[in-house]
XYZ file of C-alpha atoms in Angstrom:
432
model
C 34.087 13.742 9.227
C 31.817 13.236 11.391
C 32.144 8.755 11.818
C 28.621 7.478 9.468
C 25.359 8.054 11.362
C 24.228 4.965 13.777
C 21.378 3.607 11.250
C 18.791 1.118 11.124
C 15.686 1.605 8.569
C 18.690 1.952 6.408
C 21.869 0.556 4.866
C 25.875 2.183 4.032
C 27.384 0.618 1.725
C 30.387 1.452 0.202
C 31.052 0.228 -2.911
C 34.613 -0.783 -4.582
C 34.427 2.346 -6.989
C 34.369 4.346 -3.248
C 30.681 5.352 -4.010
C 28.315 5.488 -1.373
C 24.880 3.565 -1.078
C 22.218 4.119 0.703
C 20.228 0.735 1.070
C 16.758 1.332 2.136
C 15.675 -2.064 4.023
C 13.583 -2.153 7.164
C 14.335 -4.775 9.659
C 10.818 -7.122 9.344
C 8.857 -6.372 6.051
C 8.423 -6.990 3.247
C 7.797 -3.524 2.160
C 9.783 -0.684 2.778
C 7.099 1.932 4.254
C 8.250 5.759 5.438
C 7.325 5.462 9.160
C 8.720 8.110 11.503
C 11.732 6.120 11.946
C 13.337 5.626 8.216
C 12.020 9.873 8.157
C 14.879 10.979 11.033
C 17.031 8.548 9.826
C 17.419 10.873 6.646
C 17.481 13.518 8.064
C 20.172 12.642 9.991
C 22.208 11.520 6.585
C 21.129 13.879 5.132
C 23.318 16.150 7.751
C 26.064 13.942 7.791
C 26.302 13.240 3.456
C 26.923 17.653 3.620
C 30.337 17.539 6.052
C 31.161 13.570 4.645
C 33.774 13.186 1.612
C 32.222 10.698 -0.821
C 31.998 11.327 -3.961
C 28.576 11.705 -4.206
C 25.566 8.427 -3.184
C 23.066 5.553 -4.929
C 20.236 5.704 -3.514
C 18.585 1.872 -3.832
C 15.919 -0.234 -2.326
C 16.690 -4.174 -0.299
C 13.734 -5.622 -1.083
C 12.819 -7.497 -3.745
C 9.635 -6.177 -4.489
C 9.976 -2.886 -4.420
C 11.925 0.978 -3.869
C 9.296 2.148 -1.363
C 5.752 1.546 -0.895
C 4.658 5.537 0.724
C 3.330 6.511 3.499
C 2.871 3.871 6.807
C -0.742 5.299 6.870
C -0.807 3.051 10.197
C 1.469 5.160 12.136
C -0.893 8.654 9.696
C -3.856 7.380 11.895
C -2.174 7.562 15.129
C -0.751 11.261 14.578
C -4.691 11.526 12.957
C -5.706 11.158 16.742
C -2.480 12.948 17.848
C -3.312 16.113 16.538
C -6.786 16.300 17.764
C -6.543 16.099 20.918
C -5.113 18.968 21.423
C -6.809 21.802 21.571
C -8.023 23.508 18.052
C -5.609 26.437 18.697
C -2.990 24.111 18.415
C -3.684 21.825 15.460
C -2.235 23.191 12.859
C 0.846 24.086 14.085
C 0.893 20.831 15.292
C -0.146 18.698 11.797
C 2.983 20.937 10.574
C 5.101 20.543 12.927
C 4.938 16.285 12.014
C 5.102 15.878 8.777
C 6.812 17.986 7.798
C 10.069 16.394 9.051
C 10.278 14.155 5.841
C 9.573 17.228 2.839
C 12.630 19.168 5.669
C 15.114 15.645 5.294
C 14.552 15.162 1.569
C 15.545 19.073 0.490
C 18.020 18.632 2.917
C 19.139 15.793 0.901
C 19.155 17.506 -2.127
C 20.953 20.148 -1.312
C 23.813 18.487 0.558
C 26.290 19.246 -2.147
C 26.754 15.768 -3.180
C 25.257 13.952 -6.082
C 22.667 12.053 -5.375
C 21.259 9.081 -7.838
C 18.488 6.298 -7.286
C 18.106 2.941 -8.347
C 14.081 2.069 -8.462
C 13.498 -1.891 -9.518
C 10.113 -1.773 -8.411
C 7.358 0.196 -7.267
C 8.584 4.013 -5.784
C 4.761 5.325 -4.685
C 3.722 7.802 -1.750
C 6.295 8.566 0.098
C 9.182 6.788 -2.590
C 8.273 8.331 -5.004
C 9.310 11.835 -3.528
C 12.521 10.785 -2.661
C 13.013 9.166 -5.848
C 11.898 13.123 -6.583
C 14.782 14.811 -4.206
C 17.507 13.117 -5.990
C 19.259 14.550 -9.128
C 19.796 11.380 -11.162
C 16.670 8.949 -11.667
C 17.556 5.867 -13.130
C 14.005 2.595 -13.517
C 14.427 -0.008 -14.540
C 12.132 -1.501 -18.062
C 10.349 -4.146 -15.585
C 6.220 -3.429 -15.445
C 6.594 -2.729 -11.786
C 9.143 0.307 -11.416
C 6.445 2.625 -11.856
C 6.309 5.954 -10.247
C 3.077 7.484 -8.557
C 1.767 10.008 -5.906
C -1.177 7.514 -4.800
C -2.484 9.377 -2.016
C -5.413 11.469 -3.051
C -6.868 7.993 -3.618
C -7.251 7.579 0.020
C -7.896 11.727 1.015
C -4.976 13.079 1.452
C -1.724 14.732 -0.802
C 1.921 14.317 -0.718
C 3.226 16.067 1.689
C 7.042 15.421 1.171
C 7.363 18.350 -1.910
C 5.839 15.779 -4.691
C 3.341 19.017 -5.011
C 6.048 20.814 -5.989
C 9.096 18.498 -7.298
C 6.968 16.939 -10.111
C 4.975 19.644 -11.489
C 8.688 21.446 -11.948
C 10.323 18.279 -13.756
C 6.734 16.852 -15.408
C 5.354 20.195 -16.294
C 1.573 20.737 -14.867
C -0.142 18.478 -17.914
C 1.731 15.009 -16.932
C 1.876 15.790 -13.783
C -2.153 15.851 -13.095
C -3.056 12.442 -13.452
C -0.827 10.892 -11.282
C -1.667 14.009 -8.214
C -5.375 13.492 -8.403
C -6.413 10.546 -10.566
C -3.599 8.314 -8.759
C -2.102 7.123 -12.101
C 1.687 5.405 -12.869
C 4.638 6.959 -14.350
C 7.246 3.905 -15.676
C 9.773 2.622 -18.464
C 9.854 4.887 -21.634
C 6.362 7.060 -20.365
C 8.929 8.190 -17.267
C 12.431 8.646 -19.393
C 9.627 11.074 -22.021
C 8.421 13.402 -19.048
C 11.176 13.744 -18.346
C 10.816 12.503 -14.571
C 13.519 9.319 -14.959
C 16.744 9.924 -17.578
C 17.815 6.496 -18.252
C 16.687 3.068 -18.188
C 18.372 0.032 -18.385
C 17.812 -3.242 -18.351
C 16.541 -5.057 -14.444
C 19.380 -5.096 -12.894
C 21.722 -2.811 -14.249
C 20.192 0.141 -12.766
C 22.653 0.380 -9.451
C 25.477 -0.211 -11.889
C 24.015 2.648 -13.998
C 23.174 5.089 -11.114
C 27.035 4.840 -10.433
C 28.136 5.888 -13.519
C 26.558 8.964 -13.461
C 27.988 10.129 -9.693
C 31.247 8.853 -11.007
C 30.696 11.180 -14.166
C 31.609 14.436 -11.538
C 28.035 16.065 -11.729
C 26.604 19.083 -11.055
C 24.788 18.299 -7.302
C 22.285 20.643 -8.018
C 18.357 20.024 -8.690
C 16.942 22.948 -11.845
C 14.564 24.483 -9.002
C 17.961 25.839 -7.250
C 19.592 27.357 -10.520
C 18.731 31.404 -10.193
C 17.427 32.080 -13.636
C 15.305 28.372 -13.581
C 11.213 29.180 -13.885
C 8.748 26.936 -14.173
C 8.440 26.701 -17.795
C 3.815 26.785 -17.094
C 4.869 29.352 -14.537
C 2.438 31.726 -16.866
C -0.465 29.485 -16.739
C -0.698 28.174 -14.134
C -3.714 29.681 -12.811
C -5.413 29.130 -16.167
C -4.688 25.141 -16.088
C -5.543 24.396 -12.826
C -8.757 26.329 -12.922
C -8.952 24.585 -15.610
C -8.452 21.192 -14.040
C -10.534 21.961 -11.009
C -14.074 22.843 -13.149
C -13.288 19.166 -13.893
C -12.615 17.412 -10.780
C -15.500 19.222 -9.583
C -17.881 17.511 -12.040
C -17.043 14.478 -10.988
C -16.431 14.263 -7.746
C -18.987 16.967 -6.688
C -17.113 18.768 -4.322
C -16.929 15.646 -1.715
C -12.999 14.688 -1.744
C -11.486 17.459 -0.641
C -7.672 16.224 -1.823
C -7.819 17.063 -5.279
C -8.806 20.361 -4.218
C -5.563 20.361 -1.417
C -3.788 19.540 -4.749
C -4.657 21.644 -6.957
C -3.822 24.216 -4.237
C -0.839 23.159 -3.996
C 0.363 23.688 -6.803
C -1.249 27.120 -8.147
C -0.145 28.553 -5.352
C 3.176 26.797 -5.034
C 4.684 26.530 -8.506
C 5.328 30.225 -8.059
C 7.201 30.837 -5.381
C 10.874 29.337 -4.858
C 11.408 26.169 -3.341
C 11.984 25.821 0.018
C 8.458 29.203 0.633
C 6.687 26.151 -2.252
C 7.580 22.655 -0.071
C 6.103 25.123 3.240
C 2.826 26.317 1.368
C 2.100 22.690 0.852
C 3.420 21.476 4.533
C 0.737 24.292 5.269
C -2.159 22.722 3.373
C -1.990 19.429 4.352
C -1.869 20.454 8.392
C -5.145 21.882 7.077
C -6.267 18.899 5.390
C -5.308 15.849 7.817
C -7.439 17.793 10.427
C -10.089 16.605 8.667
C -12.797 13.714 8.292
C -12.312 12.456 4.994
C -8.436 11.356 4.826
C -9.520 9.934 7.940
C -12.210 7.816 6.688
C -11.256 7.356 3.143
C -6.865 5.331 4.955
C -9.258 3.445 7.220
C -11.917 2.303 4.617
C -9.340 1.941 1.537
C -6.030 0.800 3.501
C -6.754 -0.427 6.504
C -9.641 -1.996 5.340
C -8.573 -3.281 2.229
C -5.646 -4.766 3.840
C -8.376 -6.240 5.976
C -11.067 -7.778 3.124
C -7.522 -8.871 0.983
C -5.643 -10.582 3.709
C -8.896 -13.042 5.467
C -10.203 -13.480 1.704
C -6.700 -16.025 1.706
C -7.584 -17.670 4.858
C -12.204 -17.968 4.501
C -13.946 -15.077 4.897
C -16.366 -14.746 7.962
C -20.369 -14.574 6.098
C -21.553 -12.637 8.226
C -19.036 -9.911 6.855
C -21.109 -10.676 3.553
C -24.414 -10.412 5.509
C -24.149 -7.366 7.069
C -23.216 -5.800 3.811
C -26.157 -7.127 2.452
C -28.293 -5.999 4.770
C -27.563 -2.417 5.625
C -27.288 -2.333 1.226
C -30.951 -3.331 1.936
C -32.156 -0.334 4.537
C -30.126 1.830 2.157
C -31.994 1.312 -0.077
C -29.653 3.870 -2.963
C -30.823 2.405 -5.432
C -35.127 2.557 -4.937
C -37.099 4.588 -6.224
C -34.925 5.653 -8.968
C -35.458 9.946 -10.031
C -37.409 10.140 -7.077
C -35.932 13.041 -4.421
C -34.250 9.751 -1.743
C -32.708 9.150 -5.847
C -31.600 12.427 -6.142
C -30.186 13.605 -2.953
C -28.459 9.753 -2.676
C -27.051 10.495 -5.952
C -25.812 14.087 -5.230
C -23.962 12.753 -2.007
C -21.826 10.719 -4.431
C -23.668 7.162 -3.706
C -22.908 5.143 -7.163
C -26.279 4.405 -8.720
C -26.658 1.937 -11.412
C -29.309 3.793 -13.742
C -29.380 7.591 -11.926
C -28.097 10.495 -13.862
C -25.327 11.607 -11.470
C -26.182 14.517 -11.063
C -24.909 18.448 -12.262
C -22.940 19.614 -9.562
C -24.363 22.960 -7.042
C -21.285 24.956 -6.235
C -21.469 23.375 -2.948
C -18.099 22.920 -1.206
C -17.371 19.623 1.292
C -17.383 22.141 4.036
C -16.543 21.297 7.893
C -20.018 19.451 7.532
C -20.774 16.796 5.275
C -22.837 17.648 1.625
C -26.317 15.909 3.438
C -26.044 17.927 6.887
C -25.583 20.825 5.142
C -27.677 24.221 4.113
C -29.342 25.171 1.721
C -31.457 22.118 3.708
C -33.942 20.131 1.504
C -36.617 17.546 1.341
C -34.462 15.301 -0.595
C -31.727 16.156 2.359
C -34.289 15.179 5.284
C -35.147 11.898 3.604
C -31.067 11.211 3.560
C -30.495 11.758 6.709
C -33.496 9.565 7.850
C -32.441 6.770 5.330
C -28.497 7.022 6.838
C -29.627 6.985 9.680
C -32.348 3.516 9.908
C -29.228 1.582 7.840
C -26.423 3.488 10.891
C -28.772 1.556 13.912
C -28.617 -1.892 11.656
C -25.048 -1.761 10.909
C -24.919 -1.005 15.291
C -26.168 -4.583 15.021
C -23.674 -5.810 13.170
C -20.669 -4.384 15.405
C -21.243 -6.589 17.874
C -20.613 -9.294 15.991
C -17.896 -8.381 13.938
C -14.251 -7.407 14.846
C -12.143 -4.356 14.555
C -10.456 -6.397 11.924
C -14.137 -7.388 9.639
C -15.721 -4.157 10.859
C -13.148 -2.114 8.245
C -13.412 -5.196 5.809
C -17.274 -4.871 5.185
C -16.846 -1.256 5.163
C -14.438 -0.980 2.116
C -16.995 -4.467 0.592
C -19.463 -1.462 1.107
C -17.798 1.337 -0.419
C -16.077 -1.650 -3.514
C -18.371 -3.563 -4.539
C -22.218 -1.523 -2.729
C -21.490 2.528 -4.362
C -21.349 3.754 -0.294
C -19.651 6.655 -1.247
C -15.106 7.196 0.114
C -15.113 10.577 1.866
C -18.201 9.200 4.015
C -15.650 6.233 4.994
C -18.832 2.992 5.587
C -21.149 2.836 8.775
C -19.475 -0.721 10.327
C -16.350 0.729 12.389
C -17.224 3.807 13.226
C -20.551 4.628 12.290
C -22.248 7.398 10.830
C -19.937 10.337 11.704
């Protein structure tokens, strides 16, 4: 048998019962995330596991706060810049090859022929949830913090590690949609009831329960890898997706491409065999990651939130709030309620108190934002002019704020002043 792989993001331990534990424990971090290094190590471990003589594996976290909080979004932003710097004709392939590595590693893990159980004692979000879904047996602690979730849509992305395929296959489309589209989390008895988890145990007992399952010599095969398996919702996929898409577009007005991409993954992938389905998922992800909306939302709703919360713990620079107030006044999104400009603001996704939410007009975000797209209108002309004025006002403040303060200002603008998240704000990068 080949020697165990050398791992830095994970540790390997063998218990007295002979079960191998794969412990996710990133050095120097209080929270595990799926970095490029962690993704590479999963693939190497899975390759070794197939050739090993171990009875099975229990995956657990070495952190007390969570199992895994998802992807390293700072690395993801770097990957975006790398992809967009390439010639346009190479970007789809480059994005596919870069991001498909996690899905490949997880697929190797679940098909290595060894029983894999996961013990979840805290948050299992994003890539952490996808990691857990690739195990054959999931044990979750009966604790409020122990939850599964796929919140990628909240930052303009979709779960690209097989999440759009494993989750609806396990719990059905209806139960999966709130998790995939709205960032809902599932834990406790709900995880058992939906079939997302197999065992719910008292906190501290999840690892022992996972080991017992491995030692029971179970069949190490996922349901979708049985030759007779068929998705329970297979006959209704198109109808269920169409209904969900209609409701989603009425809510988002077509500005957010991630929910549509997630629904595309389900509609196209669920009828396919699993290996084809995860490639379909990644093809859709590779196109989505090239758009401006996820870049804007990651910068504002993730990095900007972290900056803002860090500043709040100390003393927030008053210029941040002054800048947001000044630019909001120039925008004047809530002025002249009912006017053509006010209606255009609302149709562009600005939240305006007292302004009726407009009906979706069938225009889905393409290569340009709604206010830049055809057909042109007087309302769009007014809106573009007002946005240009606000951008010019923000430019004056950018020189007074550092990079982190600019991101924090955008976070406040979006979360407190009704600026649409898909546009990302006006301070960090300006109107783009």
